[in-house]
C-alpha cells in the first residue's frame, strides 16, 4: 500500500461548483497533514494544514479522520484560478514530507 | 516569509556530464534540506535528507555516488547529478525546513539529459 494515496482525477468542473478531494494514508502514527497546490511545472505551495477538528480557510475546508486514516479537501464556489494539482501531504517520521500523486482539477468557464 | 532560491531553473546537458543544482535559503538558516525528484504525472519522491555539516541520508534506491549532496553551510545545499543519463531527466526540487517557517520549497530545476 502506498504511503499516501489520492484519486488522480482529472476533475473537470464548471465555475462555481463544489468539488471534494479525498486522500488516505498508511501510517497510523502520522501526526501532521497538509494540502499543497502545484501548478504545472512549478514548485508545490502550501494551501493549508489539516487539523483534527477540521479547519476552514475561505472557500477551502479540510477534514481529517484519524480512525479511517482519511483526509479530505472541499473547495466551494470554484474559480478558474483554482485549476491546479492538489497534493495530499503527510509528515514523515524523518521530518520529510510524503506526497501523494496529486489530484488534478480543471475549472472551466 | 522564508525564501529558498534554487538554480538553475532549467538545464539541458549531454549524457555523461555532471550538473550541479544549488539551493540557498535567503533569510533563514536551513539546518535540514530535503531533495525531491518528480517525474511527469508522478508524486514528488524524496531522494535524500541533508543536515548542515554532516553526510546526507539517502532514500532506498537512490545512488549516493550518482547524486552527490553537499550541505556545507546553513544557507547552501547542492545536488550534483554525476555522469547524467537520459533517465535522470526529471524535475528536481529542494525544500528547507525552518523551525519558525515550516517547509519552504525552491522553485525547482528541470533537467533534460540528451
PDB file of C-alpha atoms in Angstrom:
ATOM      1  CA  UNK A   1       0.000   0.000   0.000  1.00  0.00           C
ATOM      2  CA  UNK A   2       1.360   3.426  -0.920  1.00  0.00           C
ATOM      3  CA  UNK A   3       2.027   5.811   1.925  1.00  0.00           C
ATOM      4  CA  UNK A   4      -0.318   8.472   0.585  1.00  0.00           C
ATOM      5  CA  UNK A   5      -2.983   7.695  -1.984  1.00  0.00           C
ATOM      6  CA  UNK A   6      -5.172  10.075  -3.923  1.00  0.00           C
ATOM      7  CA  UNK A   7      -7.573   9.858  -6.811  1.00  0.00           C
ATOM      8  CA  UNK A   8      -5.528  11.303  -9.694  1.00  0.00           C
ATOM      9  CA  UNK A   9      -8.560  12.746 -11.450  1.00  0.00           C
ATOM     10  CA  UNK A  10      -8.770  14.817 -13.511  1.00  0.00           C
ATOM     11  CA  UNK A  11     -11.734  16.583 -12.040  1.00  0.00           C
ATOM     12  CA  UNK A  12     -13.328  18.829 -14.652  1.00  0.00           C
ATOM     13  CA  UNK A  13     -15.869  21.158 -13.076  1.00  0.00           C
ATOM     14  CA  UNK A  14     -17.662  24.372 -14.061  1.00  0.00           C
ATOM     15  CA  UNK A  15     -17.013  27.629 -12.295  1.00  0.00           C
ATOM     16  CA  UNK A  16     -18.974  27.894  -9.088  1.00  0.00           C
ATOM     17  CA  UNK A  17     -19.067  24.163  -8.478  1.00  0.00           C
ATOM     18  CA  UNK A  18     -18.159  22.477  -5.233  1.00  0.00           C
ATOM     19  CA  UNK A  19     -15.529  19.781  -5.521  1.00  0.00           C
ATOM     20  CA  UNK A  20     -14.104  17.355  -2.959  1.00  0.00           C
ATOM     21  CA  UNK A  21     -10.802  15.532  -2.954  1.00  0.00           C
ATOM     22  CA  UNK A  22     -10.010  12.520  -0.837  1.00  0.00           C
ATOM     23  CA  UNK A  23      -6.786  11.046   0.400  1.00  0.00           C
ATOM     24  CA  UNK A  24      -5.775   8.071   2.539  1.00  0.00           C
ATOM     25  CA  UNK A  25      -2.520   7.485   4.366  1.00  0.00           C
ATOM     26  CA  UNK A  26      -0.983   4.239   5.539  1.00  0.00           C
ATOM     27  CA  UNK A  27       0.931   5.164   8.693  1.00  0.00           C
ATOM     28  CA  UNK A  28      -1.463   5.376  11.612  1.00  0.00           C
ATOM     29  CA  UNK A  29       1.226   7.121  13.674  1.00  0.00           C
ATOM     30  CA  UNK A  30       1.304  10.125  11.334  1.00  0.00           C
ATOM     31  CA  UNK A  31       0.670  13.370  13.143  1.00  0.00           C
ATOM     32  CA  UNK A  32       0.741  16.200  10.648  1.00  0.00           C
ATOM     33  CA  UNK A  33      -1.124  16.608   7.409  1.00  0.00           C
ATOM     34  CA  UNK A  34      -1.269  19.228   4.703  1.00  0.00           C
ATOM     35  CA  UNK A  35      -2.780  20.094   1.381  1.00  0.00           C
ATOM     36  CA  UNK A  36      -0.438  21.629  -1.160  1.00  0.00           C
ATOM     37  CA  UNK A  37      -1.216  23.086  -4.533  1.00  0.00           C
ATOM     38  CA  UNK A  38       1.080  22.606  -7.509  1.00  0.00           C
ATOM     39  CA  UNK A  39       0.724  24.468 -10.764  1.00  0.00           C
ATOM     40  CA  UNK A  40       2.161  22.969 -13.910  1.00  0.00           C
ATOM     41  CA  UNK A  41       5.975  22.883 -13.816  1.00  0.00           C
ATOM     42  CA  UNK A  42       6.075  24.840 -10.574  1.00  0.00           C
ATOM     43  CA  UNK A  43       7.021  24.068  -7.012  1.00  0.00           C
ATOM     44  CA  UNK A  44       4.326  22.978  -4.550  1.00  0.00           C
ATOM     45  CA  UNK A  45       2.808  25.703  -2.391  1.00  0.00           C
ATOM     46  CA  UNK A  46       1.164  25.137   0.954  1.00  0.00           C
ATOM     47  CA  UNK A  47      -2.580  25.549   0.721  1.00  0.00           C
ATOM     48  CA  UNK A  48      -3.466  24.651   4.281  1.00  0.00           C
ATOM     49  CA  UNK A  49      -2.607  22.422   7.173  1.00  0.00           C
ATOM     50  CA  UNK A  50      -5.185  19.867   8.260  1.00  0.00           C
ATOM     51  CA  UNK A  51      -6.228  19.822  11.896  1.00  0.00           C
ATOM     52  CA  UNK A  52      -8.008  17.077  13.777  1.00  0.00           C
ATOM     53  CA  UNK A  53     -11.084  19.184  14.348  1.00  0.00           C
ATOM     54  CA  UNK A  54     -11.282  20.212  10.719  1.00  0.00           C
ATOM     55  CA  UNK A  55     -10.466  23.683   9.512  1.00  0.00           C
ATOM     56  CA  UNK A  56     -11.646  26.199   7.010  1.00  0.00           C
ATOM     57  CA  UNK A  57      -9.860  28.913   5.076  1.00  0.00           C
ATOM     58  CA  UNK A  58     -12.237  30.899   2.925  1.00  0.00           C
ATOM     59  CA  UNK A  59     -13.652  28.588   0.274  1.00  0.00           C
ATOM     60  CA  UNK A  60     -11.429  25.706   1.368  1.00  0.00           C
ATOM     61  CA  UNK A  61     -12.299  23.200   4.072  1.00  0.00           C
ATOM     62  CA  UNK A  62     -10.008  20.406   5.210  1.00  0.00           C
ATOM     63  CA  UNK A  63     -11.019  17.468   7.357  1.00  0.00           C
ATOM     64  CA  UNK A  64      -9.164  14.624   8.995  1.00  0.00           C
ATOM     65  CA  UNK A  65     -10.497  11.269  10.100  1.00  0.00           C
ATOM     66  CA  UNK A  66      -7.753   9.544  12.070  1.00  0.00           C
ATOM     67  CA  UNK A  67      -9.738   6.356  12.613  1.00  0.00           C
ATOM     68  CA  UNK A  68     -10.111   5.881   8.867  1.00  0.00           C
ATOM     69  CA  UNK A  69      -6.745   7.486   8.042  1.00  0.00           C
ATOM     70  CA  UNK A  70      -8.556   9.713   5.630  1.00  0.00           C
ATOM     71  CA  UNK A  71      -8.102  13.360   4.700  1.00  0.00           C
ATOM     72  CA  UNK A  72     -10.363  15.495   2.563  1.00  0.00           C
ATOM     73  CA  UNK A  73     -10.342  18.884   0.911  1.00  0.00           C
ATOM     74  CA  UNK A  74     -13.514  20.673  -0.118  1.00  0.00           C
ATOM     75  CA  UNK A  75     -13.445  23.626  -2.469  1.00  0.00           C
ATOM     76  CA  UNK A  76     -16.618  25.708  -2.706  1.00  0.00           C
ATOM     77  CA  UNK A  77     -17.526  28.162  -5.444  1.00  0.00           C
ATOM     78  CA  UNK A  78     -14.674  27.041  -7.699  1.00  0.00           C
ATOM     79  CA  UNK A  79     -12.759  29.722  -9.570  1.00  0.00           C
ATOM     80  CA  UNK A  80     -10.826  29.388 -12.806  1.00  0.00           C
ATOM     81  CA  UNK A  81      -7.708  30.151 -10.798  1.00  0.00           C
ATOM     82  CA  UNK A  82      -8.278  27.038  -8.681  1.00  0.00           C
ATOM     83  CA  UNK A  83      -7.173  24.898 -11.631  1.00  0.00           C
ATOM     84  CA  UNK A  84      -4.079  23.060 -10.431  1.00  0.00           C
ATOM     85  CA  UNK A  85      -2.956  19.768  -8.979  1.00  0.00           C
ATOM     86  CA  UNK A  86      -3.764  19.317  -5.306  1.00  0.00           C
ATOM     87  CA  UNK A  87      -1.297  17.277  -3.301  1.00  0.00           C
ATOM     88  CA  UNK A  88      -2.158  15.449  -0.124  1.00  0.00           C
ATOM     89  CA  UNK A  89       0.894  15.509   2.132  1.00  0.00           C
ATOM     90  CA  UNK A  90       1.789  13.690   5.333  1.00  0.00           C
ATOM     91  CA  UNK A  91       4.734  14.475   7.574  1.00  0.00           C
ATOM     92  CA  UNK A  92       7.114  11.525   7.692  1.00  0.00           C
ATOM     93  CA  UNK A  93       8.913  10.213  10.739  1.00  0.00           C
ATOM     94  CA  UNK A  94      12.203  11.684   9.476  1.00  0.00           C
ATOM     95  CA  UNK A  95      10.738  15.150   9.223  1.00  0.00           C
ATOM     96  CA  UNK A  96      10.316  14.918   5.477  1.00  0.00           C
ATOM     97  CA  UNK A  97       7.083  15.491   3.598  1.00  0.00           C
ATOM     98  CA  UNK A  98       5.458  12.479   1.939  1.00  0.00           C
ATOM     99  CA  UNK A  99       3.456  13.459  -1.108  1.00  0.00           C
ATOM    100  CA  UNK A 100       0.518  11.835  -2.764  1.00  0.00           C
ATOM    101  CA  UNK A 101       0.468  11.689  -6.521  1.00  0.00           C
ATOM    102  CA  UNK A 102      -1.904  14.627  -6.658  1.00  0.00           C
ATOM    103  CA  UNK A 103      -5.399  15.222  -7.948  1.00  0.00           C
ATOM    104  CA  UNK A 104      -5.716  17.399 -10.998  1.00  0.00           C
ATOM    105  CA  UNK A 105      -8.507  19.951 -11.004  1.00  0.00           C
ATOM    106  CA  UNK A 106      -9.618  21.823 -14.075  1.00  0.00           C
ATOM    107  CA  UNK A 107     -12.234  24.535 -13.603  1.00  0.00           C
ATOM    108  CA  UNK A 108     -13.978  25.550 -16.807  1.00  0.00           C
ATOM    109  CA  UNK A 109     -15.883  28.767 -17.575  1.00  0.00           C
TER     110      UNK A 109
ATOM    111  CA  UNK B   1       8.387  34.910   4.575  1.00  0.00           C
ATOM    112  CA  UNK B   2      11.160  32.417   4.100  1.00  0.00           C
ATOM    113  CA  UNK B   3      12.581  32.120   0.607  1.00  0.00           C
ATOM    114  CA  UNK B   4      14.662  29.370  -0.950  1.00  0.00           C
ATOM    115  CA  UNK B   5      16.433  30.279  -4.132  1.00  0.00           C
ATOM    116  CA  UNK B   6      17.094  27.347  -6.446  1.00  0.00           C
ATOM    117  CA  UNK B   7      19.052  27.492  -9.662  1.00  0.00           C
ATOM    118  CA  UNK B   8      19.334  26.798 -12.431  1.00  0.00           C
ATOM    119  CA  UNK B   9      15.618  26.621 -13.165  1.00  0.00           C
ATOM    120  CA  UNK B  10      16.254  24.719 -16.343  1.00  0.00           C
ATOM    121  CA  UNK B  11      19.268  22.896 -17.693  1.00  0.00           C
ATOM    122  CA  UNK B  12      19.982  20.741 -20.695  1.00  0.00           C
ATOM    123  CA  UNK B  13      23.128  18.667 -20.632  1.00  0.00           C
ATOM    124  CA  UNK B  14      24.773  15.923 -22.604  1.00  0.00           C
ATOM    125  CA  UNK B  15      24.904  12.330 -21.401  1.00  0.00           C
ATOM    126  CA  UNK B  16      27.929  11.669 -19.281  1.00  0.00           C
ATOM    127  CA  UNK B  17      28.330  15.195 -17.974  1.00  0.00           C
ATOM    128  CA  UNK B  18      27.624  16.421 -14.452  1.00  0.00           C
ATOM    129  CA  UNK B  19      25.138  19.046 -13.381  1.00  0.00           C
ATOM    130  CA  UNK B  20      25.105  20.977 -10.124  1.00  0.00           C
ATOM    131  CA  UNK B  21      21.895  22.346  -8.643  1.00  0.00           C
ATOM    132  CA  UNK B  22      22.069  24.906  -5.840  1.00  0.00           C
ATOM    133  CA  UNK B  23      19.569  25.811  -3.177  1.00  0.00           C
ATOM    134  CA  UNK B  24      20.087  28.806  -0.930  1.00  0.00           C
ATOM    135  CA  UNK B  25      17.962  29.866   1.992  1.00  0.00           C
ATOM    136  CA  UNK B  26      17.899  33.645   1.685  1.00  0.00           C
ATOM    137  CA  UNK B  27      16.678  34.894   5.015  1.00  0.00           C
ATOM    138  CA  UNK B  28      16.871  31.993   7.372  1.00  0.00           C
ATOM    139  CA  UNK B  29      19.165  29.178   8.347  1.00  0.00           C
ATOM    140  CA  UNK B  30      18.207  25.825   6.906  1.00  0.00           C
ATOM    141  CA  UNK B  31      19.583  23.175   9.181  1.00  0.00           C
ATOM    142  CA  UNK B  32      17.853  20.498   7.136  1.00  0.00           C
ATOM    143  CA  UNK B  33      17.386  20.394   3.388  1.00  0.00           C
ATOM    144  CA  UNK B  34      15.333  17.811   1.553  1.00  0.00           C
ATOM    145  CA  UNK B  35      15.881  16.930  -2.090  1.00  0.00           C
ATOM    146  CA  UNK B  36      12.975  15.599  -4.124  1.00  0.00           C
ATOM    147  CA  UNK B  37      12.558  14.377  -7.667  1.00  0.00           C
ATOM    148  CA  UNK B  38       9.348  14.400  -9.648  1.00  0.00           C
ATOM    149  CA  UNK B  39       8.768  12.509 -12.880  1.00  0.00           C
ATOM    150  CA  UNK B  40       5.868  13.558 -15.130  1.00  0.00           C
ATOM    151  CA  UNK B  41       2.485  12.732 -13.623  1.00  0.00           C
ATOM    152  CA  UNK B  42       4.168  11.234 -10.575  1.00  0.00           C
ATOM    153  CA  UNK B  43       4.410  12.399  -6.996  1.00  0.00           C
ATOM    154  CA  UNK B  44       7.413  14.144  -5.530  1.00  0.00           C
ATOM    155  CA  UNK B  45       9.736  11.462  -4.230  1.00  0.00           C
ATOM    156  CA  UNK B  46      12.252  12.147  -1.509  1.00  0.00           C
ATOM    157  CA  UNK B  47      15.774  11.436  -2.678  1.00  0.00           C
ATOM    158  CA  UNK B  48      17.803  12.437   0.339  1.00  0.00           C
ATOM    159  CA  UNK B  49      17.876  14.479   3.501  1.00  0.00           C
ATOM    160  CA  UNK B  50      20.883  16.602   4.315  1.00  0.00           C
ATOM    161  CA  UNK B  51      21.825  18.245   7.568  1.00  0.00           C
ATOM    162  CA  UNK B  52      24.382  21.002   7.667  1.00  0.00           C
ATOM    163  CA  UNK B  53      27.848  19.690   8.272  1.00  0.00           C
ATOM    164  CA  UNK B  54      27.019  16.003   8.026  1.00  0.00           C
ATOM    165  CA  UNK B  55      26.570  13.392   5.337  1.00  0.00           C
ATOM    166  CA  UNK B  56      23.261  13.183   3.587  1.00  0.00           C
ATOM    167  CA  UNK B  57      20.852  10.338   4.259  1.00  0.00           C
ATOM    168  CA  UNK B  58      19.680   8.772   1.021  1.00  0.00           C
ATOM    169  CA  UNK B  59      16.409   7.009   0.415  1.00  0.00           C
ATOM    170  CA  UNK B  60      16.411   3.407  -0.693  1.00  0.00           C
ATOM    171  CA  UNK B  61      17.171   3.068  -4.360  1.00  0.00           C
ATOM    172  CA  UNK B  62      18.932   6.431  -4.692  1.00  0.00           C
ATOM    173  CA  UNK B  63      22.609   6.097  -5.572  1.00  0.00           C
ATOM    174  CA  UNK B  64      24.668   8.300  -3.320  1.00  0.00           C
ATOM    175  CA  UNK B  65      27.645   8.230  -5.682  1.00  0.00           C
ATOM    176  CA  UNK B  66      25.499   9.449  -8.520  1.00  0.00           C
ATOM    177  CA  UNK B  67      23.584  12.126  -6.655  1.00  0.00           C
ATOM    178  CA  UNK B  68      26.148  13.994  -4.593  1.00  0.00           C
ATOM    179  CA  UNK B  69      24.720  16.234  -1.912  1.00  0.00           C
ATOM    180  CA  UNK B  70      26.718  18.834  -0.078  1.00  0.00           C
ATOM    181  CA  UNK B  71      25.323  20.941   2.752  1.00  0.00           C
ATOM    182  CA  UNK B  72      28.395  22.830   3.817  1.00  0.00           C
ATOM    183  CA  UNK B  73      26.654  25.833   5.334  1.00  0.00           C
ATOM    184  CA  UNK B  74      23.358  26.712   6.920  1.00  0.00           C
ATOM    185  CA  UNK B  75      22.286  28.600   3.824  1.00  0.00           C
ATOM    186  CA  UNK B  76      23.519  26.460   0.944  1.00  0.00           C
ATOM    187  CA  UNK B  77      22.919  22.905  -0.191  1.00  0.00           C
ATOM    188  CA  UNK B  78      23.897  21.489  -3.560  1.00  0.00           C
ATOM    189  CA  UNK B  79      22.893  18.415  -5.520  1.00  0.00           C
ATOM    190  CA  UNK B  80      25.246  17.229  -8.246  1.00  0.00           C
ATOM    191  CA  UNK B  81      23.986  14.719 -10.764  1.00  0.00           C
ATOM    192  CA  UNK B  82      27.117  12.941 -11.940  1.00  0.00           C
ATOM    193  CA  UNK B  83      27.501  11.169 -15.267  1.00  0.00           C
ATOM    194  CA  UNK B  84      23.964  12.102 -16.205  1.00  0.00           C
ATOM    195  CA  UNK B  85      21.862   9.770 -18.332  1.00  0.00           C
ATOM    196  CA  UNK B  86      18.598  10.489 -20.158  1.00  0.00           C
ATOM    197  CA  UNK B  87      16.688   8.597 -17.463  1.00  0.00           C
ATOM    198  CA  UNK B  88      17.891  11.220 -14.957  1.00  0.00           C
ATOM    199  CA  UNK B  89      15.796  13.788 -16.786  1.00  0.00           C
ATOM    200  CA  UNK B  90      13.312  14.994 -14.207  1.00  0.00           C
ATOM    201  CA  UNK B  91      12.156  17.901 -12.067  1.00  0.00           C
ATOM    202  CA  UNK B  92      14.418  18.280  -9.037  1.00  0.00           C
ATOM    203  CA  UNK B  93      13.279  20.389  -6.125  1.00  0.00           C
ATOM    204  CA  UNK B  94      14.713  21.241  -2.741  1.00  0.00           C
ATOM    205  CA  UNK B  95      12.881  22.030   0.438  1.00  0.00           C
ATOM    206  CA  UNK B  96      14.324  23.662   3.508  1.00  0.00           C
ATOM    207  CA  UNK B  97      12.912  23.236   6.955  1.00  0.00           C
ATOM    208  CA  UNK B  98      12.963  26.152   9.311  1.00  0.00           C
ATOM    209  CA  UNK B  99      11.713  25.954  12.876  1.00  0.00           C
ATOM    210  CA  UNK B 100       9.570  29.057  12.511  1.00  0.00           C
ATOM    211  CA  UNK B 101       8.591  28.988   8.845  1.00  0.00           C
ATOM    212  CA  UNK B 102       7.998  25.311   8.342  1.00  0.00           C
ATOM    213  CA  UNK B 103       8.825  23.955   4.902  1.00  0.00           C
ATOM    214  CA  UNK B 104       9.858  26.228   2.065  1.00  0.00           C
ATOM    215  CA  UNK B 105      10.409  24.926  -1.441  1.00  0.00           C
ATOM    216  CA  UNK B 106      12.806  26.080  -4.072  1.00  0.00           C
ATOM    217  CA  UNK B 107      11.332  26.804  -7.483  1.00  0.00           C
ATOM    218  CA  UNK B 108      12.679  23.571  -8.935  1.00  0.00           C
ATOM    219  CA  UNK B 109      15.146  22.611 -11.657  1.00  0.00           C
ATOM    220  CA  UNK B 110      14.028  20.923 -14.818  1.00  0.00           C
ATOM    221  CA  UNK B 111      16.879  18.724 -16.013  1.00  0.00           C
ATOM    222  CA  UNK B 112      16.944  17.320 -19.518  1.00  0.00           C
ATOM    223  CA  UNK B 113      19.747  14.961 -20.441  1.00  0.00           C
ATOM    224  CA  UNK B 114      20.251  14.472 -24.169  1.00  0.00           C
TER     225      UNK B 114
END
